[in-house]
Tab-separated table of N, CA and C in Angstrom:
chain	number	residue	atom	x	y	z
A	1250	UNK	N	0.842	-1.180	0.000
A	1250	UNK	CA	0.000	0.000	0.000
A	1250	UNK	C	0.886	1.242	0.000
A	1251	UNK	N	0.570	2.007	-0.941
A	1251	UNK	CA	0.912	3.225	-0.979
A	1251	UNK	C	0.939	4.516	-0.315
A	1252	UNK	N	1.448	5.289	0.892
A	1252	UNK	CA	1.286	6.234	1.359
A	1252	UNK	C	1.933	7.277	1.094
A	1253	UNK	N	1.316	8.606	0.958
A	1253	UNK	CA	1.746	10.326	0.029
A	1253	UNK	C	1.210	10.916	1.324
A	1254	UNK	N	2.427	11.289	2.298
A	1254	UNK	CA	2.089	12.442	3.230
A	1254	UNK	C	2.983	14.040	2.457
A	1255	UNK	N	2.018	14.647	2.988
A	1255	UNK	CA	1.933	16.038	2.354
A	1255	UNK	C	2.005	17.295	3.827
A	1256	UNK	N	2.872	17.713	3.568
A	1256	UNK	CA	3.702	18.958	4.796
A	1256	UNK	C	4.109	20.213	4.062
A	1257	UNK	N	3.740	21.475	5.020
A	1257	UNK	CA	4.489	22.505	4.555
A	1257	UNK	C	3.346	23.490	3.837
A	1258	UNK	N	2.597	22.799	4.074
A	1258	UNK	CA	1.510	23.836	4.053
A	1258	UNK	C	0.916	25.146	5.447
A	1259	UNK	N	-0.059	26.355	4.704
A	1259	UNK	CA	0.274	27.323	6.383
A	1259	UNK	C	-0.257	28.289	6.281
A	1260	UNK	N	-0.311	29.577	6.535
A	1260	UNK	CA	-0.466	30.771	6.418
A	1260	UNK	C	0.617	31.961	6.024
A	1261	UNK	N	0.022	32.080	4.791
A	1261	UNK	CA	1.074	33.272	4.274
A	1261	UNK	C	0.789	34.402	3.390
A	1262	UNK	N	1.087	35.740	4.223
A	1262	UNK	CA	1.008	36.810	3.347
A	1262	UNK	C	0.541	37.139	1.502
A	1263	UNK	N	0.188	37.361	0.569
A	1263	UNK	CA	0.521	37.184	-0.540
A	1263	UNK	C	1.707	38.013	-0.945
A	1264	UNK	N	2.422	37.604	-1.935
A	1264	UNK	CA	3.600	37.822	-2.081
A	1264	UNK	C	4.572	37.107	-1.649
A	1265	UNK	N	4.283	35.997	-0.332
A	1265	UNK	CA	5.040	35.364	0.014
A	1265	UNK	C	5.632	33.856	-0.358
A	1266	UNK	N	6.358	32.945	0.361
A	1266	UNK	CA	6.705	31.523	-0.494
A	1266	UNK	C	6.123	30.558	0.612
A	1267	UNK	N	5.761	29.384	0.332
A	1267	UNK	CA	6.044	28.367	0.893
A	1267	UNK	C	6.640	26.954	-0.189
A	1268	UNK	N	7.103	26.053	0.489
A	1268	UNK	CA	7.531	24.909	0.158
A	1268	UNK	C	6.535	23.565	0.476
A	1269	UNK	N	6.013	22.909	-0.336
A	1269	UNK	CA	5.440	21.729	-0.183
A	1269	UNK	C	6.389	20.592	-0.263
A	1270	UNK	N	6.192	19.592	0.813
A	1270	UNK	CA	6.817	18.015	0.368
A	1270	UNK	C	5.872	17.246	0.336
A	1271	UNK	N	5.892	15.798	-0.335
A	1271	UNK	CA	5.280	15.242	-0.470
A	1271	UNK	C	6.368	13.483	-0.473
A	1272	UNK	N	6.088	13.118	0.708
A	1272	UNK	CA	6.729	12.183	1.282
A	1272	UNK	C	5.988	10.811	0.868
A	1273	UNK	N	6.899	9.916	0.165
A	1273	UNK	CA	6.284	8.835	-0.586
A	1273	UNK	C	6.944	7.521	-0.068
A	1274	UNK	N	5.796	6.767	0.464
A	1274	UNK	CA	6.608	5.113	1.194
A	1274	UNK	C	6.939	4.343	0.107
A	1275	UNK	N	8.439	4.406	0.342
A	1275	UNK	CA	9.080	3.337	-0.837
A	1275	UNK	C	9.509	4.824	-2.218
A	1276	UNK	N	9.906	3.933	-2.822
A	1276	UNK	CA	10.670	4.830	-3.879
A	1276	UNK	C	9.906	5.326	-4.894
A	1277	UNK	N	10.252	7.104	-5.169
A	1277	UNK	CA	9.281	7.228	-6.308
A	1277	UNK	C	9.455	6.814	-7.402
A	1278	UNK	N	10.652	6.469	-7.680
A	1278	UNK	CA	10.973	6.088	-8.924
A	1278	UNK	C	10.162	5.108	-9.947
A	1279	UNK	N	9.167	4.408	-8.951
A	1279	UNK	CA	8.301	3.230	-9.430
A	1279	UNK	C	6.901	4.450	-9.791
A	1280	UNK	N	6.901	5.397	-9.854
A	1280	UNK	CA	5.513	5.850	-10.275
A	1280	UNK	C	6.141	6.425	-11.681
A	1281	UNK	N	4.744	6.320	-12.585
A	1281	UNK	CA	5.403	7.247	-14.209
A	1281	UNK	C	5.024	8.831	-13.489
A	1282	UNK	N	4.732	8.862	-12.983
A	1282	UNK	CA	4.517	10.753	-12.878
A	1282	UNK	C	3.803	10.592	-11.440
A	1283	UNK	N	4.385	12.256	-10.635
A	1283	UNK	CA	3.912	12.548	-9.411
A	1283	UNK	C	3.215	14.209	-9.586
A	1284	UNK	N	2.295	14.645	-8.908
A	1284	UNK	CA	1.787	15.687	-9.115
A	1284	UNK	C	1.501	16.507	-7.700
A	1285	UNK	N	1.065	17.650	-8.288
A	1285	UNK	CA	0.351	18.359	-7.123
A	1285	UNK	C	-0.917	18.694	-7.895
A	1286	UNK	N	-2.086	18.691	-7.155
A	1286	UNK	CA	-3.200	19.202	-7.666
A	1286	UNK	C	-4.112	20.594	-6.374
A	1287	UNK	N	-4.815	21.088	-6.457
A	1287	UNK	CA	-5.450	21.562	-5.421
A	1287	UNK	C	-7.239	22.233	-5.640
A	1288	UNK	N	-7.654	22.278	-4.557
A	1288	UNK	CA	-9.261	22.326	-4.589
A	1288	UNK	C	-9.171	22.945	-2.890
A	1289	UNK	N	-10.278	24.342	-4.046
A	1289	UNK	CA	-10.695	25.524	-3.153
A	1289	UNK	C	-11.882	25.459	-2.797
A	1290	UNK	N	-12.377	25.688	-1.744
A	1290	UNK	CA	-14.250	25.482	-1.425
A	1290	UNK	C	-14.984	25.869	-2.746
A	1291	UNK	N	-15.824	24.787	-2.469
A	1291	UNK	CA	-16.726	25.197	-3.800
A	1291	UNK	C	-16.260	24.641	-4.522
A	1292	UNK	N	-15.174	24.444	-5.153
A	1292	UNK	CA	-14.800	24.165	-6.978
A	1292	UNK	C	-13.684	22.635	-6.892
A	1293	UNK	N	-13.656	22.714	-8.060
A	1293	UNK	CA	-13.556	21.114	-7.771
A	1293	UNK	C	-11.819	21.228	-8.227
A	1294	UNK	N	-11.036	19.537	-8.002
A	1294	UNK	CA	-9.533	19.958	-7.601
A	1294	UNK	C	-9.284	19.900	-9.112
A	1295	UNK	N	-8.253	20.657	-9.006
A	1295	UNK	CA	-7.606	21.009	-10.198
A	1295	UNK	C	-5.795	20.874	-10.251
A	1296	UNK	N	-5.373	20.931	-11.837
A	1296	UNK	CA	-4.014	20.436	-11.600
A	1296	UNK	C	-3.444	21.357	-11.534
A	1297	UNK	N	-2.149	21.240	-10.780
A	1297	UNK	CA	-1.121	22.815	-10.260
A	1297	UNK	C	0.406	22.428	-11.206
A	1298	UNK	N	0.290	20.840	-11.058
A	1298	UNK	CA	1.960	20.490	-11.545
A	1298	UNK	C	2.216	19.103	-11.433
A	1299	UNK	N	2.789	18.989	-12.390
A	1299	UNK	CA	3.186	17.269	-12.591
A	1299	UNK	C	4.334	17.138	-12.837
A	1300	UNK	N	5.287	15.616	-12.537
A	1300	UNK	CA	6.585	15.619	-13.039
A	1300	UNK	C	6.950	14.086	-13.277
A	1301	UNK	N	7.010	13.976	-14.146
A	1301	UNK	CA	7.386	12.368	-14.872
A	1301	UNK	C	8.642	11.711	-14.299
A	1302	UNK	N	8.703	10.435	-14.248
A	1302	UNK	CA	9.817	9.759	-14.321
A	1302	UNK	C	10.999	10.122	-14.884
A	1303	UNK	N	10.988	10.706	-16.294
A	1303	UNK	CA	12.121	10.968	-16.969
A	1303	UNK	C	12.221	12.338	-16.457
A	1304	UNK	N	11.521	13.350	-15.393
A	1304	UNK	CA	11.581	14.293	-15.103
A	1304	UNK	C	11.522	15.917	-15.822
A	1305	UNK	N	10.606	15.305	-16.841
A	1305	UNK	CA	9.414	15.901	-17.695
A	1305	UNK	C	8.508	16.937	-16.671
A	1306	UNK	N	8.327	18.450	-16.741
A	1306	UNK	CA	7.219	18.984	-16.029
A	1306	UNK	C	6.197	19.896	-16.484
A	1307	UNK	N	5.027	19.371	-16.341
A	1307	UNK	CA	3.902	20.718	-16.224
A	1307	UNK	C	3.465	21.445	-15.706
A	1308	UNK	N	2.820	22.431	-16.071
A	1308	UNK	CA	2.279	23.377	-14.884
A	1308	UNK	C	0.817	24.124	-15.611
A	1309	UNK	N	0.048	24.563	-14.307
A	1309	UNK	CA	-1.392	24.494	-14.965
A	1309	UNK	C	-0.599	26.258	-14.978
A	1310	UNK	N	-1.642	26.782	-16.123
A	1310	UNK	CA	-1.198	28.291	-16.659
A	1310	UNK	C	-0.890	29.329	-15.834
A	1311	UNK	N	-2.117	28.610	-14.522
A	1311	UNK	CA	-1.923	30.076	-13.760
A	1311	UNK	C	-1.187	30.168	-12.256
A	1312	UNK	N	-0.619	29.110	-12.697
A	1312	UNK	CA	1.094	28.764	-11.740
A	1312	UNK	C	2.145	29.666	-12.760
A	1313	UNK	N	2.119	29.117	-13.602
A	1313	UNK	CA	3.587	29.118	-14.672
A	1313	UNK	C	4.656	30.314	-14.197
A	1314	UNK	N	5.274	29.596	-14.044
A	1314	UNK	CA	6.412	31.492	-13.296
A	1314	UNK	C	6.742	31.246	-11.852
A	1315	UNK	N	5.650	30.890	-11.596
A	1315	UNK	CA	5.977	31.376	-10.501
A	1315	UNK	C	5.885	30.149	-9.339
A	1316	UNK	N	5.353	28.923	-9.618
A	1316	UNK	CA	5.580	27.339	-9.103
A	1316	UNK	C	7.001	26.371	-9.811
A	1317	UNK	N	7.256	25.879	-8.637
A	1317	UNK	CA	8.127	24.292	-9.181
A	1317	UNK	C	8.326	23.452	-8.809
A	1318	UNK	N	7.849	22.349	-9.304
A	1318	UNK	CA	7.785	21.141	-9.115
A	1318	UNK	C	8.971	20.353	-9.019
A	1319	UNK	N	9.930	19.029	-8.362
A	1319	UNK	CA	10.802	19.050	-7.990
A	1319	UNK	C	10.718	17.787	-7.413
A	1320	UNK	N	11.704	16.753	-7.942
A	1320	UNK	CA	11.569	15.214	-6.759
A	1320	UNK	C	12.790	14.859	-6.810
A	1321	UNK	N	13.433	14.561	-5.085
A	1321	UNK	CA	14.519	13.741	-4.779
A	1321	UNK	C	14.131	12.153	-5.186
A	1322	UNK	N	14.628	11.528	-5.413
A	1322	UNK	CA	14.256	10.588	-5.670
A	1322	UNK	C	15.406	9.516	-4.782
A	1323	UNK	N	16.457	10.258	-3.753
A	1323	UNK	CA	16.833	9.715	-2.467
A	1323	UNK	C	16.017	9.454	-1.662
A	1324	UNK	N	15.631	10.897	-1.690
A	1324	UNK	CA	14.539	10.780	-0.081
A	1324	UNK	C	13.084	10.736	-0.912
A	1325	UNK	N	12.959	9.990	-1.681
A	1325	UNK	CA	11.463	9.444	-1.978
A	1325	UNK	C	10.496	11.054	-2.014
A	1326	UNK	N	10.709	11.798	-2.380
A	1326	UNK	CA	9.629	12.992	-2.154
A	1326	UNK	C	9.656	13.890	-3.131
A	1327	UNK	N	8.773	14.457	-3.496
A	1327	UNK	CA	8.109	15.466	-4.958
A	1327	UNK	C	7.822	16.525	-3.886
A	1328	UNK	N	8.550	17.610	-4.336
A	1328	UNK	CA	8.299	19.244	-3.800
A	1328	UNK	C	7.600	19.689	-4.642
A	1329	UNK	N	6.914	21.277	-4.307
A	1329	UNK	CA	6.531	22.261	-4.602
A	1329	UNK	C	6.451	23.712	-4.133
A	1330	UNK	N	7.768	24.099	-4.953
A	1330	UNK	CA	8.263	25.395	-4.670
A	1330	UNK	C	7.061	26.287	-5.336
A	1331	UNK	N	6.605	27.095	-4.433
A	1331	UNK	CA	5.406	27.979	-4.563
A	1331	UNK	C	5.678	29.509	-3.663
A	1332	UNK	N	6.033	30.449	-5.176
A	1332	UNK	CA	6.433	31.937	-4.907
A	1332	UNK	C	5.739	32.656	-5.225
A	1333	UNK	N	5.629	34.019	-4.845
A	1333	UNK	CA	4.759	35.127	-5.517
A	1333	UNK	C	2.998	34.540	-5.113
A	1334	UNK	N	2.949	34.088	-4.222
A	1334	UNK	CA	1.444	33.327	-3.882
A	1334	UNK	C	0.837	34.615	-3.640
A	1335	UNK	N	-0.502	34.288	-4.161
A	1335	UNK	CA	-1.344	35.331	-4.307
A	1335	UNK	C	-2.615	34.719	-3.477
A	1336	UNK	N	-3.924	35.411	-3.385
A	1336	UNK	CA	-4.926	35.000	-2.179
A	1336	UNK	C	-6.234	34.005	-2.807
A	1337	UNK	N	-6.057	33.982	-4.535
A	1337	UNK	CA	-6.395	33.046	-5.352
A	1337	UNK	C	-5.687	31.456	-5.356
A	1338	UNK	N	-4.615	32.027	-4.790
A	1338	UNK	CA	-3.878	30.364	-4.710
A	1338	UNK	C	-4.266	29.569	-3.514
A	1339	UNK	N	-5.187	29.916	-2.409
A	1339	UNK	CA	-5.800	29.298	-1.579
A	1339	UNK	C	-6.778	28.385	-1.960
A	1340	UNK	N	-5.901	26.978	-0.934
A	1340	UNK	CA	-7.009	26.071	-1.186
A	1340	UNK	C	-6.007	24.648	-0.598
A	1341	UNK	N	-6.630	23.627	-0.679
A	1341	UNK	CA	-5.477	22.509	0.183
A	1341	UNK	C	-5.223	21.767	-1.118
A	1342	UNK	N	-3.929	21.864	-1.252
A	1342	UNK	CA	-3.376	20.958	-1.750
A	1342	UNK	C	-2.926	19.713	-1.503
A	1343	UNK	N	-2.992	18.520	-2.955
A	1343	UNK	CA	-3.130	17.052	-2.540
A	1343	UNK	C	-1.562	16.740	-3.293
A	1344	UNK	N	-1.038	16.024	-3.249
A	1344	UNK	CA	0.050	15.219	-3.754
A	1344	UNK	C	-0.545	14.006	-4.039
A	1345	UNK	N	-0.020	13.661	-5.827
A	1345	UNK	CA	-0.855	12.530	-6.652
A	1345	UNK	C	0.592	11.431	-6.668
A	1346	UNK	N	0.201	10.400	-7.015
A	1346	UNK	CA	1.027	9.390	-7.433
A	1346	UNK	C	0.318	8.546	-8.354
A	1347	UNK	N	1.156	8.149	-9.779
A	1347	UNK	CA	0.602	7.735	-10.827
A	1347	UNK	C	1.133	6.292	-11.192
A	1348	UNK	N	0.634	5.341	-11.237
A	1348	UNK	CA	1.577	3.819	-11.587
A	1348	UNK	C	1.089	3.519	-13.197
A	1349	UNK	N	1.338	2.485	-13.674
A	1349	UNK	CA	0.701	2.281	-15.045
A	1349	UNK	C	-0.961	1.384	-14.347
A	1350	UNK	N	-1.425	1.120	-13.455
A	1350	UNK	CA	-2.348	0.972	-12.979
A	1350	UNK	C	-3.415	1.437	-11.882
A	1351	UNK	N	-2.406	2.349	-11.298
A	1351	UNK	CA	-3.650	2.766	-10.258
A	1351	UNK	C	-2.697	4.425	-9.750
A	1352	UNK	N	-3.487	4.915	-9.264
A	1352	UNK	CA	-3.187	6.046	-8.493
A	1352	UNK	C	-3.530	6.309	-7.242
A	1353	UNK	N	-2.953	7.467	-6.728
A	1353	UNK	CA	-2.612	7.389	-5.424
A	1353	UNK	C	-2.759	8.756	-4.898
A	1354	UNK	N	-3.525	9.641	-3.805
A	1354	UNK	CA	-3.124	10.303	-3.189
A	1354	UNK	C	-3.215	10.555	-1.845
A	1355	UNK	N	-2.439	11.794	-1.702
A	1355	UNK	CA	-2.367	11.768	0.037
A	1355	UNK	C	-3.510	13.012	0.403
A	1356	UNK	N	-3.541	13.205	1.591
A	1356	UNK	CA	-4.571	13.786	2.805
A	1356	UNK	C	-4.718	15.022	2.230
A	1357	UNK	N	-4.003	15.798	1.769
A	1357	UNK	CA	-4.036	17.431	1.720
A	1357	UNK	C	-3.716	18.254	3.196
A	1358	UNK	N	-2.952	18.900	2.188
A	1358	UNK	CA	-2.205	20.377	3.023
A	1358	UNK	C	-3.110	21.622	2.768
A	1359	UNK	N	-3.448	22.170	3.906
A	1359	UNK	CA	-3.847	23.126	3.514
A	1359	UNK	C	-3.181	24.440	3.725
A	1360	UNK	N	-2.833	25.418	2.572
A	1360	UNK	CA	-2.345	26.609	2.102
A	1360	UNK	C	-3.590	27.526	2.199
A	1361	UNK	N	-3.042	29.185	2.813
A	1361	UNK	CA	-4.020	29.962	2.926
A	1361	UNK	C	-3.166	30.950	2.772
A	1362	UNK	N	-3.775	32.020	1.794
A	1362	UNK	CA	-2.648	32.979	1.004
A	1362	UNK	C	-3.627	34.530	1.571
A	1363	UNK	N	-3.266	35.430	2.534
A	1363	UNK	CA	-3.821	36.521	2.833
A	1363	UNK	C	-3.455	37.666	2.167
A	1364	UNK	N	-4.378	38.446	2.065
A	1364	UNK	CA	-4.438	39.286	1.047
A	1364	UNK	C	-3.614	40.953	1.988
């Protein structure tokens, strides 16, 4: 069984940074792609950033610039460097894990960006 704990989420100014980890039992190397996604009251979760095995990355548009996605693949864990946060970027973020059969995520962090 698969477990994605997710830390580093908090309260922060806009304009300000935080850092997400996303701590994965056993090695990530066995997933084709790890993500961050997030979901704000009301609306449903959406994707923030993904990063492949071959270490391939996306980012949903209204990150771009200013998020990055990021995995040790020592210490088993997919970051998300998140700068310039604004009070739209509130909402808890989940950390995904992708296999060629099933997926995976963890609890959610919740991020709160004050205006």
């Amino acid at each position: 069984q698969v477990q994605l704990v997710e830390s580093g989420g908090g309260l922060v100014q806009a304009g300000g940074s935080l850092r997400l980890s996303c701590a994965a039992s056993g090695s990530v190397r066995r997933f084709n792609a790890m993500g961050w996604y997030r979901q704000a009251p009301g609306k449903q979760r959406d994707l923030v950033a993904t990063i492949t095995s071959g270490g391939s990355t996306n980012y949903a548009d209204s990150v771009k610039g200013r998020f990055t996605i990021s995995r040790d693949n020592g210490k088993n864990t997919v970051y998300l460097q998140m700068n310039s946060l604004k009070p739209e970027d509130t909402a808890v973020y989940y950390c995904s894990a992708l296999t060629p059969s099933i997926g995976y995520w963890g609890q959610g962090t919740q991020v709160t960006v004050s205006s």
